[in-house]
Structures are given as C-alpha cells and as structure tokens.
Amino acid sequence: MAQLIRSGFSGRVTKSGVLGAARSMSTAWWSHVEPAAKDPILGVTEAFLADPSPNKVNVGVGAYRDDNGKPVVLGCVREAERRIAGNLNMEYLPMGGSVKMVEETLKLAYGENSDLIKDKRIAAVQALSGTGACRLFADFQKRFSPDSQIYIPVPTWSNHHNIWRDANVPQRTFHYYHPESKGLDFASLMDDVKNAPNGSFFLLHACAHNPTGVDPTEEQWKEISYQFKVKGHYALFDMAYQGFASGDPERDAKSIRIFLEDGHLIGCAQSYAKNMGLYGQRVGCLSMVCEDEKQAVAVKSQLQQIARPMYSNPPIHGALVVSIILTDPDLKKLWLKEVKGMADRIIGMRTALRENLEKLGSPLSWEHITKQIGMFCYSGMTPEQVDRLTNEFHIYLTRNGRISMAGVTTGNVGYLANAIHEVTKTA
C-alpha cells in the first residue's frame, strides 16, 4: 500500500488488488536463479547410475571399494559402533569438538611424542571432514590476514577452488604436474615458490596428491621446506589420505614432519573419510601450530567463533568412532592392518592395469600408473578420449582423465585396460 501511495497512485485500492500485487512480487523473488553447474566429480556418479549397461564401470568417485566393487566398513569401525550402541550419547559436543578425538588426531599428524603437543602449541578443532577443515582455515585466513591470497597447485581437487572462492580469498596458482612426464614439475614449482611475494599462503597436499597421485620425494620436500623458510611462506597441508597412500601413516606424514623439523608454523587439515572409510560421518580436524600456548589458546578461540555461525558444533558420532579406535591399542592395531590392506589392494590394481596395457601392445608408456600413489591415477587421457570411454565402453571418470583406482577390480581391470588401449592407441 505504501509503495502505491509513494508512486503517486490516486485510484481506489482494493484488498484483492494489494494481495495480487504481493503475490506477483513474491513469485519474482527467485525467478532470476539459474540451475547450478553440475559438480564435475559427483556428476560422474549420476551419469553412471542412469546407465542401464551391464558392463558399466565407475572409476570416477574417490570412495574405496573392495575387489567385488562393494563399499567397505572396516572391522575396527564395526567394533567401535558396537561399543557406541551400548552407551549411546546424543549430547552436543563443544564448539571445538571432541577433545579426545582431536588429541589422537594430532598424534597422527605431528607424532606420538611431539613436543608441540606436549607444549600445547597447537590450536586444533574438530571439523566437518577435510572440506570443513579447509573452509575453517580459509575463513580464518580472510579474517586475520585480509589482504593475503592463497597459492593452489595446478591441478588440485576441484573443491579447493570453491572453498577459497566462497571465503573471498583471492587465488593464485603454482606449477605442480608435468603433463609430458606425467610426474612432478619440480623446477617450475620451485620457481613459483621463489617468485611468490614473501609471506604468501600455499596449499600443499601432504601425500597422495589429488588428482595426480604425484608426490615430491623426501629430498624434494626438504628443498621445498627450505625455500618456504627463506621466503617466509605459510603452508597449509591438506592431508586427506594419511595411511591410505602407502599403507603407513608415519610415512605418509613425512612432508609435514620435514616442515616441522625446519621450524615452520604450519596448518593441517585432516580427514577420516578415506583412511577409516567414514565418508558420510564428516569427521576431521583443523590444526595450526602457534608460537606458544597463549597464542594457541587465542587461535583456537577464534576458530570456534568462526564455526559457531556455520554449524555451531560438529557431529558426535564419527568423533566417537575415531576416539574409540585410536585409544584402544587392539583396535588401533586392527585399523593399521586394515588401512594397509586397502592401500595394498590399490597398489596391486595399479600393477595389474599397467601390465594389462603393456600386454595389449600399447605404443604408449604406462609407467606413471605405478609411479603415482594413492587413490587416483592421472592417466594422461584427453577429455575426448574420456568421452569415448564413456560413450563406447560405459566407463565413467572425470574428463581430466583421473581414474579412481579404488573402482578397479580383478574382475574389470582387463575390460578397463582394453578400453583405454582402444581410445589411446592412435594418440
């Protein structure tokens, strides 16, 4: 009514007319909203599920499968669930999450006898898996270093770009993958580290780089750490695959330990999606090494303040599962055995895929399949070749050629190799 009066309307205003105008306005509220683009990874599964072919193969999504292509619930997780069922707890966790889960998670990343843990120099909170940990850090970066930017490797997990974009942190990139060698472009990486402004933020994959499966060697990590020290750069490690890469959590944390030995104040995003199979529980941790205990208390309090309007406090169930497994010596021993079993199966499938391709007489080198590590193989196939795999052979993967080795089994590796050979033999 007020709008009609202000606009100079002098006629008779009826109740039905006002209601009609209101309805018209309300129906226009969201008319400008367009459908979002499909997620490049999750869209693969949608297409796979819609395909009626009995020969279809999904090597797109990063979730572990056994040699029958079935999801796996680890034995240690089943036992933890049994114990939880006998002592149900539905109460809120603190904003920072489960203290016990965080304590045990820090030991995995920083070492069982870490002085940083003993000296209480690490600010850490439970997070919504690795994605949530990265997002908490991105918002913290924006709030307390508002003029900074983040250097992200090319390529990287696609969601990294979304996370820092939505936190309004400007992004830059640095060289990482070398397409010709299908390995690490170490020289260009080091040049980018040297040429970045002093005190820049860098996102690093601690192990099993996603999507390439290409990791620096121990000596290369030492050189990277040294150059970070010279330039005063800050490293946030995204460690989504600890234990899942090599089968040894200590070995997979080597990059972080090298930086710690050199005195860096690092950040670390951890997740239990892959290494415990807790995909749907969304349990992880963000930790930040500080100069002293006082600073750690302040940083943790600010991380909790960022989390409060996002989700208030994290979910309890996954945290209980992790806590039970990591604090029980027998269950932890079983977990270490089971995570090594998952890693070993994937390593075995890498060998089988390479051998099958070589037996087919492929003119290409497939050495990179076994040199890369972790869940993914960056095959080197072009988007057009991937399209042929999908259209002609009903094999589903992302168009950048990333193969989830967790989807490869003894039952489909021959079919997969033959299809890859067919679409690449004239390359």
CSV table of C-alpha atoms in Angstrom, one decimal:
chain,number,residue,atom,x,y,z
A,1,MET,CA,0.0,0.0,0.0
A,2,ALA,CA,2.7,2.4,1.0
A,3,GLN,CA,4.5,1.7,-2.3
A,4,LEU,CA,1.4,2.5,-4.3
A,5,ILE,CA,0.9,5.8,-2.4
A,6,ARG,CA,4.6,6.8,-2.8
A,7,SER,CA,4.3,6.1,-6.6
A,8,GLY,CA,1.5,8.7,-6.9
A,9,PHE,CA,-1.4,6.2,-7.4
A,10,SER,CA,-4.6,8.1,-6.7
A,11,GLY,CA,-7.3,5.5,-7.6
A,12,ARG,CA,-9.2,3.1,-5.3
A,13,VAL,CA,-7.1,0.4,-3.8
A,14,THR,CA,-8.8,-2.9,-3.1
A,15,LYS,CA,-7.8,-5.7,-0.8
A,16,SER,CA,-7.7,-8.2,-3.7
A,17,GLY,CA,-5.5,-5.8,-5.7
A,18,VAL,CA,-3.0,-5.4,-2.9
A,19,LEU,CA,-2.8,-9.2,-2.4
A,20,GLY,CA,-2.4,-9.8,-6.1
A,21,ALA,CA,0.5,-7.3,-6.2
A,22,ALA,CA,2.1,-9.0,-3.2
A,23,ARG,CA,1.7,-12.4,-4.8
A,24,SER,CA,3.3,-11.1,-8.0
A,25,MET,CA,6.2,-9.7,-6.1
A,26,SER,CA,6.8,-12.8,-4.1
A,27,THR,CA,6.8,-15.1,-7.1
A,28,ALA,CA,9.5,-13.0,-8.6
A,29,TRP,CA,11.9,-13.3,-5.7
A,30,TRP,CA,13.8,-16.3,-7.1
A,31,SER,CA,13.0,-16.1,-10.8
A,32,HIS,CA,16.5,-14.9,-11.5
A,33,VAL,CA,18.1,-18.1,-10.1
A,34,GLU,CA,19.6,-20.4,-12.7
A,35,PRO,CA,20.4,-24.1,-12.1
A,36,ALA,CA,23.9,-24.6,-10.7
A,37,ALA,CA,26.5,-26.3,-12.8
A,38,LYS,CA,26.9,-30.0,-12.0
A,39,ASP,CA,29.8,-30.9,-9.8
A,40,PRO,CA,32.4,-32.4,-12.1
A,41,ILE,CA,33.1,-35.3,-9.8
A,42,LEU,CA,29.6,-36.1,-8.3
A,43,GLY,CA,28.1,-35.7,-11.8
A,44,VAL,CA,30.0,-38.7,-12.9
A,45,THR,CA,28.1,-40.9,-10.4
A,46,GLU,CA,24.8,-39.5,-11.5
A,47,ALA,CA,25.6,-40.5,-15.1
A,48,PHE,CA,26.8,-43.9,-14.1
A,49,LEU,CA,23.7,-44.7,-12.1
A,50,ALA,CA,21.5,-43.7,-15.1
A,51,ASP,CA,23.3,-46.0,-17.5
A,52,PRO,CA,21.5,-49.4,-17.9
A,53,SER,CA,24.5,-51.1,-19.4
A,54,PRO,CA,25.5,-54.3,-17.5
A,55,ASN,CA,29.2,-53.6,-18.4
A,56,LYS,CA,29.3,-50.2,-16.9
A,57,VAL,CA,32.3,-49.3,-14.7
A,58,ASN,CA,32.6,-46.3,-12.3
A,59,VAL,CA,36.2,-45.2,-11.7
A,60,GLY,CA,35.2,-41.6,-11.1
A,61,VAL,CA,34.4,-41.0,-7.4
A,62,GLY,CA,37.0,-41.2,-4.6
A,63,ALA,CA,35.5,-43.8,-2.3
A,64,TYR,CA,37.1,-47.2,-1.6
A,65,ARG,CA,35.6,-50.4,-2.9
A,66,ASP,CA,36.7,-54.0,-2.3
A,67,ASP,CA,37.7,-56.4,-5.1
A,68,ASN,CA,34.0,-57.0,-5.7
A,69,GLY,CA,33.3,-53.3,-6.2
A,70,LYS,CA,31.4,-53.1,-2.9
A,71,PRO,CA,31.7,-50.4,-0.2
A,72,VAL,CA,33.7,-51.4,2.9
A,73,VAL,CA,33.0,-50.9,6.6
A,74,LEU,CA,36.3,-51.7,8.4
A,75,GLY,CA,36.3,-54.3,11.2
A,76,CYS,CA,37.6,-51.7,13.6
A,77,VAL,CA,34.7,-49.4,12.8
A,78,ARG,CA,32.2,-52.2,13.3
A,79,GLU,CA,33.6,-52.9,16.8
A,80,ALA,CA,33.6,-49.2,17.7
A,81,GLU,CA,30.0,-49.0,16.5
A,82,ARG,CA,29.1,-52.0,18.7
A,83,ARG,CA,30.6,-50.2,21.8
A,84,ILE,CA,28.8,-47.0,21.0
A,85,ALA,CA,25.4,-48.8,20.7
A,86,GLY,CA,25.8,-49.9,24.3
A,87,ASN,CA,26.4,-46.4,25.5
A,88,LEU,CA,24.5,-44.0,23.3
A,89,ASN,CA,25.3,-40.3,23.6
A,90,MET,CA,23.3,-37.7,21.7
A,91,GLU,CA,24.5,-34.6,23.6
A,92,TYR,CA,26.1,-31.6,22.0
A,93,LEU,CA,29.9,-31.5,21.6
A,94,PRO,CA,31.7,-28.3,22.5
A,95,MET,CA,32.2,-25.9,19.6
A,96,GLY,CA,35.8,-27.2,19.2
A,97,GLY,CA,34.5,-30.8,19.0
A,98,SER,CA,35.7,-34.0,20.8
A,99,VAL,CA,38.8,-33.2,22.9
A,100,LYS,CA,39.8,-36.9,22.8
A,101,MET,CA,39.4,-37.2,19.1
A,102,VAL,CA,41.4,-34.1,18.5
A,103,GLU,CA,44.2,-35.2,20.8
A,104,GLU,CA,44.5,-38.5,19.0
A,105,THR,CA,44.3,-36.9,15.6
A,106,LEU,CA,47.2,-34.5,16.4
A,107,LYS,CA,49.3,-37.5,17.4
A,108,LEU,CA,48.8,-39.0,13.9
A,109,ALA,CA,49.9,-35.8,12.1
A,110,TYR,CA,52.6,-34.5,14.5
A,111,GLY,CA,53.9,-37.6,16.1
A,112,GLU,CA,53.1,-39.6,19.2
A,113,ASN,CA,55.7,-37.9,21.2
A,114,SER,CA,55.6,-34.4,19.6
A,115,ASP,CA,57.0,-31.6,21.7
A,116,LEU,CA,54.5,-29.3,20.0
A,117,ILE,CA,51.6,-31.3,21.6
A,118,LYS,CA,53.4,-31.5,25.0
A,119,ASP,CA,53.9,-27.7,25.0
A,120,LYS,CA,50.3,-27.1,23.9
A,121,ARG,CA,51.4,-25.1,20.9
A,122,ILE,CA,48.8,-26.4,18.5
A,123,ALA,CA,45.4,-24.8,18.1
A,124,ALA,CA,43.0,-27.5,16.9
A,125,VAL,CA,39.3,-28.1,16.4
A,126,GLN,CA,37.2,-30.9,15.1
A,127,ALA,CA,36.0,-30.1,11.6
A,128,LEU,CA,33.4,-31.4,9.1
A,129,SER,CA,36.0,-33.7,7.4
A,130,GLY,CA,38.7,-32.3,5.2
A,131,THR,CA,36.4,-29.9,3.3
A,132,GLY,CA,35.2,-28.3,6.6
A,133,ALA,CA,38.8,-28.0,7.9
A,134,CYS,CA,39.9,-26.2,4.7
A,135,ARG,CA,36.9,-23.9,4.9
A,136,LEU,CA,37.6,-23.0,8.5
A,137,PHE,CA,41.1,-22.2,7.6
A,138,ALA,CA,40.1,-20.1,4.6
A,139,ASP,CA,37.7,-18.0,6.7
A,140,PHE,CA,40.4,-17.6,9.4
A,141,GLN,CA,42.8,-16.5,6.7
A,142,LYS,CA,40.4,-14.0,5.4
A,143,ARG,CA,39.6,-12.6,8.8
A,144,PHE,CA,43.1,-12.3,10.2
A,145,SER,CA,45.1,-11.8,7.0
A,146,PRO,CA,42.6,-10.0,4.9
A,147,ASP,CA,45.0,-8.8,2.2
A,148,SER,CA,46.5,-12.2,1.6
A,149,GLN,CA,45.9,-14.7,-1.2
A,150,ILE,CA,46.3,-18.4,-1.5
A,151,TYR,CA,48.5,-20.3,-3.9
A,152,ILE,CA,46.9,-23.5,-5.1
A,153,PRO,CA,48.6,-26.2,-7.2
A,154,VAL,CA,47.7,-26.9,-10.8
A,155,PRO,CA,45.9,-29.2,-10.8
A,156,THR,CA,44.2,-29.7,-7.5
A,157,TRP,CA,41.0,-31.2,-6.1
A,158,SER,CA,38.3,-29.1,-7.7
A,159,ASN,CA,36.6,-28.2,-4.4
A,160,HIS,CA,39.7,-26.4,-3.2
A,161,HIS,CA,38.9,-23.5,-5.6
A,162,ASN,CA,35.3,-23.4,-4.4
A,163,ILE,CA,36.3,-23.2,-0.7
A,164,TRP,CA,38.7,-20.3,-1.0
A,165,ARG,CA,36.4,-18.5,-3.5
A,166,ASP,CA,33.4,-18.7,-1.1
A,167,ALA,CA,35.7,-17.4,1.7
A,168,ASN,CA,36.5,-14.4,-0.6
A,169,VAL,CA,40.2,-15.2,-0.6
A,170,PRO,CA,41.9,-14.3,-3.9
A,171,GLN,CA,43.6,-17.3,-5.5
A,172,ARG,CA,46.8,-17.7,-7.4
A,173,THR,CA,48.3,-20.9,-8.8
A,174,PHE,CA,51.6,-22.6,-8.8
A,175,HIS,CA,53.1,-25.3,-11.2
A,176,TYR,CA,52.9,-28.9,-10.0
A,177,TYR,CA,52.1,-31.5,-12.6
A,178,HIS,CA,54.2,-32.0,-15.7
A,179,PRO,CA,51.9,-33.4,-18.5
A,180,GLU,CA,54.7,-34.7,-20.7
A,181,SER,CA,56.5,-36.8,-18.0
A,182,LYS,CA,53.2,-37.3,-16.0
A,183,GLY,CA,55.2,-36.5,-12.9
A,184,LEU,CA,56.2,-33.5,-10.8
A,185,ASP,CA,57.2,-30.3,-12.5
A,186,PHE,CA,59.7,-29.6,-9.6
A,187,ALA,CA,61.7,-26.9,-11.3
A,188,SER,CA,58.7,-24.8,-12.2
A,189,LEU,CA,57.2,-25.4,-8.7
A,190,MET,CA,60.3,-24.1,-7.1
A,191,ASP,CA,60.4,-21.1,-9.4
A,192,ASP,CA,56.9,-20.2,-8.4
A,193,VAL,CA,57.7,-20.6,-4.7
A,194,LYS,CA,60.7,-18.3,-5.1
A,195,ASN,CA,58.8,-15.7,-7.2
A,196,ALA,CA,55.7,-15.5,-4.9
A,197,PRO,CA,55.7,-12.4,-2.6
A,198,ASN,CA,57.3,-13.0,0.8
A,199,GLY,CA,54.9,-14.4,3.3
A,200,SER,CA,52.5,-16.0,0.9
A,201,PHE,CA,50.0,-18.7,1.8
A,202,PHE,CA,50.4,-22.0,-0.1
A,203,LEU,CA,48.0,-25.0,-0.1
A,204,LEU,CA,50.0,-28.3,-0.2
A,205,HIS,CA,48.9,-31.9,-0.5
A,206,ALA,CA,50.6,-33.8,2.3
A,207,CYS,CA,50.5,-37.1,0.4
A,208,ALA,CA,48.7,-38.9,-2.5
A,209,HIS,CA,48.1,-35.6,-4.4
A,210,ASN,CA,44.6,-35.4,-5.7
A,211,PRO,CA,44.0,-35.8,-8.7
A,212,THR,CA,47.5,-36.7,-10.0
A,213,GLY,CA,48.9,-39.2,-7.4
A,214,VAL,CA,52.2,-37.4,-7.9
A,215,ASP,CA,54.1,-36.6,-4.7
A,216,PRO,CA,57.5,-34.9,-4.2
A,217,THR,CA,60.3,-37.2,-2.9
A,218,GLU,CA,61.7,-36.7,0.6
A,219,GLU,CA,64.6,-34.7,-0.7
A,220,GLN,CA,62.3,-32.5,-2.8
A,221,TRP,CA,60.1,-31.9,0.3
A,222,LYS,CA,63.3,-30.8,2.1
A,223,GLU,CA,64.1,-28.3,-0.7
A,224,ILE,CA,60.5,-27.0,-0.7
A,225,SER,CA,60.6,-26.5,3.1
A,226,TYR,CA,63.9,-24.7,2.9
A,227,GLN,CA,62.6,-22.3,0.2
A,228,PHE,CA,59.5,-21.7,2.2
A,229,LYS,CA,61.7,-20.7,5.2
A,230,VAL,CA,63.7,-18.4,3.0
A,231,LYS,CA,60.6,-16.7,1.7
A,232,GLY,CA,58.6,-16.8,4.9
A,233,HIS,CA,55.7,-18.6,3.3
A,234,TYR,CA,52.9,-20.3,5.2
A,235,ALA,CA,52.0,-23.9,4.4
A,236,LEU,CA,48.5,-25.4,4.9
A,237,PHE,CA,48.7,-29.1,4.4
A,238,ASP,CA,45.6,-30.9,3.2
A,239,MET,CA,46.1,-34.5,4.4
A,240,ALA,CA,43.1,-36.5,3.3
A,241,TYR,CA,45.0,-39.8,2.7
A,242,GLN,CA,47.2,-40.4,5.7
A,243,GLY,CA,47.8,-44.2,5.8
A,244,PHE,CA,45.8,-44.7,2.7
A,245,ALA,CA,48.6,-43.7,0.3
A,246,SER,CA,51.5,-46.0,1.3
A,247,GLY,CA,49.8,-48.1,4.0
A,248,ASP,CA,51.9,-46.4,6.7
A,249,PRO,CA,50.5,-43.3,8.4
A,250,GLU,CA,54.0,-42.3,9.6
A,251,ARG,CA,55.5,-42.5,6.1
A,252,ASP,CA,52.5,-40.5,4.7
A,253,ALA,CA,53.1,-37.7,7.3
A,254,LYS,CA,56.7,-37.3,6.2
A,255,SER,CA,56.2,-34.0,4.4
A,256,ILE,CA,54.6,-32.4,7.5
A,257,ARG,CA,57.4,-33.7,9.7
A,258,ILE,CA,60.0,-32.2,7.5
A,259,PHE,CA,58.4,-28.8,7.7
A,260,LEU,CA,58.1,-29.1,11.5
A,261,GLU,CA,61.8,-30.1,11.8
A,262,ASP,CA,62.6,-26.8,10.0
A,263,GLY,CA,60.5,-24.8,12.4
A,264,HIS,CA,57.6,-23.9,10.3
A,265,LEU,CA,54.3,-22.8,11.9
A,266,ILE,CA,52.1,-24.9,9.6
A,267,GLY,CA,48.4,-25.6,9.3
A,268,CYS,CA,47.0,-29.1,8.7
A,269,ALA,CA,43.5,-30.3,7.5
A,270,GLN,CA,42.9,-33.9,8.3
A,271,SER,CA,40.1,-36.3,7.4
A,272,TYR,CA,38.9,-39.8,8.3
A,273,ALA,CA,36.8,-40.3,5.2
A,274,LYS,CA,39.4,-42.3,3.3
A,275,ASN,CA,41.6,-43.9,5.9
A,276,MET,CA,38.7,-45.1,8.1
A,277,GLY,CA,36.0,-45.2,5.5
A,278,LEU,CA,33.9,-42.7,7.4
A,279,TYR,CA,32.8,-40.9,4.3
A,280,GLY,CA,29.3,-40.0,5.5
A,281,GLN,CA,30.3,-39.2,9.1
A,282,ARG,CA,32.2,-36.0,8.1
A,283,VAL,CA,34.8,-36.2,10.8
A,284,GLY,CA,38.1,-34.4,10.5
A,285,CYS,CA,40.3,-31.8,12.2
A,286,LEU,CA,42.0,-28.4,11.6
A,287,SER,CA,45.2,-27.7,13.5
A,288,MET,CA,47.5,-24.7,13.4
A,289,VAL,CA,51.0,-24.7,15.0
A,290,CYS,CA,51.5,-21.5,17.1
A,291,GLU,CA,54.4,-19.7,18.7
A,292,ASP,CA,53.4,-20.6,22.3
A,293,GLU,CA,50.5,-21.9,24.3
A,294,LYS,CA,48.9,-18.4,24.8
A,295,GLN,CA,48.8,-17.9,21.0
A,296,ALA,CA,47.3,-21.4,20.5
A,297,VAL,CA,44.5,-20.6,23.0
A,298,ALA,CA,43.7,-17.4,21.2
A,299,VAL,CA,43.7,-19.0,17.7
A,300,LYS,CA,41.5,-21.9,18.9
A,301,SER,CA,39.0,-19.5,20.3
A,302,GLN,CA,38.8,-17.7,17.0
A,303,LEU,CA,38.4,-20.9,15.0
A,304,GLN,CA,35.5,-21.8,17.4
A,305,GLN,CA,34.0,-18.3,16.8
A,306,ILE,CA,34.1,-19.0,13.0
A,307,ALA,CA,32.5,-22.4,13.4
A,308,ARG,CA,29.7,-21.1,15.7
A,309,PRO,CA,27.5,-19.4,13.0
A,310,MET,CA,28.4,-22.1,10.4
A,311,TYR,CA,27.2,-25.2,12.2
A,312,SER,CA,27.5,-24.3,16.0
A,313,ASN,CA,29.3,-27.6,16.9
A,314,PRO,CA,30.4,-30.7,15.0
A,315,PRO,CA,28.6,-34.1,15.0
A,316,ILE,CA,29.4,-36.5,17.7
A,317,HIS,CA,29.1,-40.0,16.2
A,318,GLY,CA,32.1,-40.1,13.9
A,319,ALA,CA,34.2,-38.5,16.6
A,320,LEU,CA,33.3,-41.3,19.0
A,321,VAL,CA,34.2,-43.9,16.4
A,322,VAL,CA,37.6,-42.3,15.8
A,323,SER,CA,38.3,-41.9,19.5
A,324,ILE,CA,37.4,-45.5,20.4
A,325,ILE,CA,39.7,-46.9,17.6
A,326,LEU,CA,42.7,-44.7,18.3
A,327,THR,CA,42.6,-45.0,22.1
A,328,ASP,CA,42.2,-48.8,22.2
A,329,PRO,CA,45.6,-50.5,21.4
A,330,ASP,CA,44.0,-53.6,19.8
A,331,LEU,CA,41.5,-51.6,17.7
A,332,LYS,CA,44.3,-49.2,16.6
A,333,LYS,CA,46.4,-52.2,15.6
A,334,LEU,CA,43.5,-53.6,13.6
A,335,TRP,CA,42.9,-50.2,11.9
A,336,LEU,CA,46.6,-50.0,10.9
A,337,LYS,CA,46.3,-53.5,9.4
A,338,GLU,CA,43.1,-52.7,7.6
A,339,VAL,CA,44.3,-49.4,6.2
A,340,LYS,CA,47.4,-51.1,4.9
A,341,GLY,CA,45.2,-53.7,3.2
A,342,MET,CA,43.2,-51.0,1.4
A,343,ALA,CA,46.4,-49.3,0.2
A,344,ASP,CA,48.0,-52.6,-0.9
A,345,ARG,CA,44.9,-53.5,-2.9
A,346,ILE,CA,45.1,-50.2,-4.8
A,347,ILE,CA,48.8,-50.6,-5.4
A,348,GLY,CA,48.1,-54.1,-6.7
A,349,MET,CA,45.5,-52.8,-9.1
A,350,ARG,CA,48.0,-50.2,-10.4
A,351,THR,CA,50.4,-53.0,-11.3
A,352,ALA,CA,47.6,-55.1,-12.9
A,353,LEU,CA,46.3,-52.2,-15.0
A,354,ARG,CA,49.8,-51.3,-16.3
A,355,GLU,CA,50.6,-54.9,-17.1
A,356,ASN,CA,47.3,-55.4,-19.0
A,357,LEU,CA,48.0,-52.3,-21.1
A,358,GLU,CA,51.5,-53.4,-21.9
A,359,LYS,CA,50.3,-56.9,-22.8
A,360,LEU,CA,47.9,-55.3,-25.3
A,361,GLY,CA,50.9,-53.8,-27.1
A,362,SER,CA,50.1,-50.2,-26.3
A,363,PRO,CA,52.6,-47.9,-28.0
A,364,LEU,CA,52.4,-45.6,-25.0
A,365,SER,CA,54.4,-45.7,-21.8
A,366,TRP,CA,52.2,-46.5,-18.8
A,367,GLU,CA,55.0,-46.4,-16.2
A,368,HIS,CA,53.3,-43.5,-14.5
A,369,ILE,CA,50.4,-45.7,-13.3
A,370,THR,CA,52.7,-47.5,-10.9
A,371,LYS,CA,54.9,-44.4,-10.1
A,372,GLN,CA,51.9,-42.4,-8.8
A,373,ILE,CA,50.4,-43.2,-5.4
A,374,GLY,CA,47.1,-43.1,-3.6
A,375,MET,CA,43.6,-43.4,-4.7
A,376,PHE,CA,43.9,-41.7,-8.1
A,377,CYS,CA,45.8,-42.3,-11.3
A,378,TYR,CA,46.2,-39.3,-13.6
A,379,SER,CA,46.1,-41.2,-16.8
A,380,GLY,CA,47.1,-38.5,-19.3
A,381,MET,CA,44.0,-39.2,-21.4
A,382,THR,CA,42.4,-36.2,-23.1
A,383,PRO,CA,38.7,-35.2,-22.5
A,384,GLU,CA,37.9,-36.5,-25.9
A,385,GLN,CA,39.4,-39.9,-25.1
A,386,VAL,CA,37.5,-40.0,-21.8
A,387,ASP,CA,34.3,-39.2,-23.7
A,388,ARG,CA,34.9,-42.2,-25.9
A,389,LEU,CA,35.5,-44.4,-22.9
A,390,THR,CA,32.1,-43.3,-21.6
A,391,ASN,CA,30.1,-43.4,-24.8
A,392,GLU,CA,31.6,-46.6,-26.3
A,393,PHE,CA,32.6,-48.6,-23.2
A,394,HIS,CA,30.3,-47.3,-20.5
A,395,ILE,CA,33.3,-46.4,-18.3
A,396,TYR,CA,32.8,-43.3,-16.1
A,397,LEU,CA,35.5,-41.0,-14.9
A,398,THR,CA,36.2,-37.2,-14.8
A,399,ARG,CA,37.1,-35.6,-18.1
A,400,ASN,CA,40.6,-34.7,-16.9
A,401,GLY,CA,41.5,-38.4,-17.1
A,402,ARG,CA,41.6,-39.1,-13.4
A,403,ILE,CA,41.0,-42.7,-12.7
A,404,SER,CA,39.9,-43.7,-9.2
A,405,MET,CA,41.9,-46.9,-8.6
A,406,ALA,CA,39.5,-47.9,-5.8
A,407,GLY,CA,37.0,-48.7,-8.6
A,408,VAL,CA,39.4,-51.1,-10.4
A,409,THR,CA,39.0,-54.7,-9.5
A,410,THR,CA,40.4,-58.0,-10.7
A,411,GLY,CA,37.0,-58.5,-12.5
A,412,ASN,CA,37.1,-55.3,-14.5
A,413,VAL,CA,40.8,-54.4,-14.9
A,414,GLY,CA,41.1,-56.3,-18.2
A,415,TYR,CA,38.0,-54.6,-19.6
A,416,LEU,CA,39.2,-51.2,-18.5
A,417,ALA,CA,42.7,-51.8,-19.9
A,418,ASN,CA,41.3,-52.9,-23.3
A,419,ALA,CA,39.0,-49.8,-23.5
A,420,ILE,CA,41.9,-47.5,-22.6
A,421,HIS,CA,44.0,-49.1,-25.2
A,422,GLU,CA,41.3,-48.7,-27.9
A,423,VAL,CA,40.9,-45.0,-27.3
A,424,THR,CA,44.6,-44.2,-26.9
A,425,LYS,CA,46.4,-46.4,-29.5
A,426,THR,CA,46.2,-43.8,-32.2
A,427,ALA,CA,47.2,-40.9,-29.9
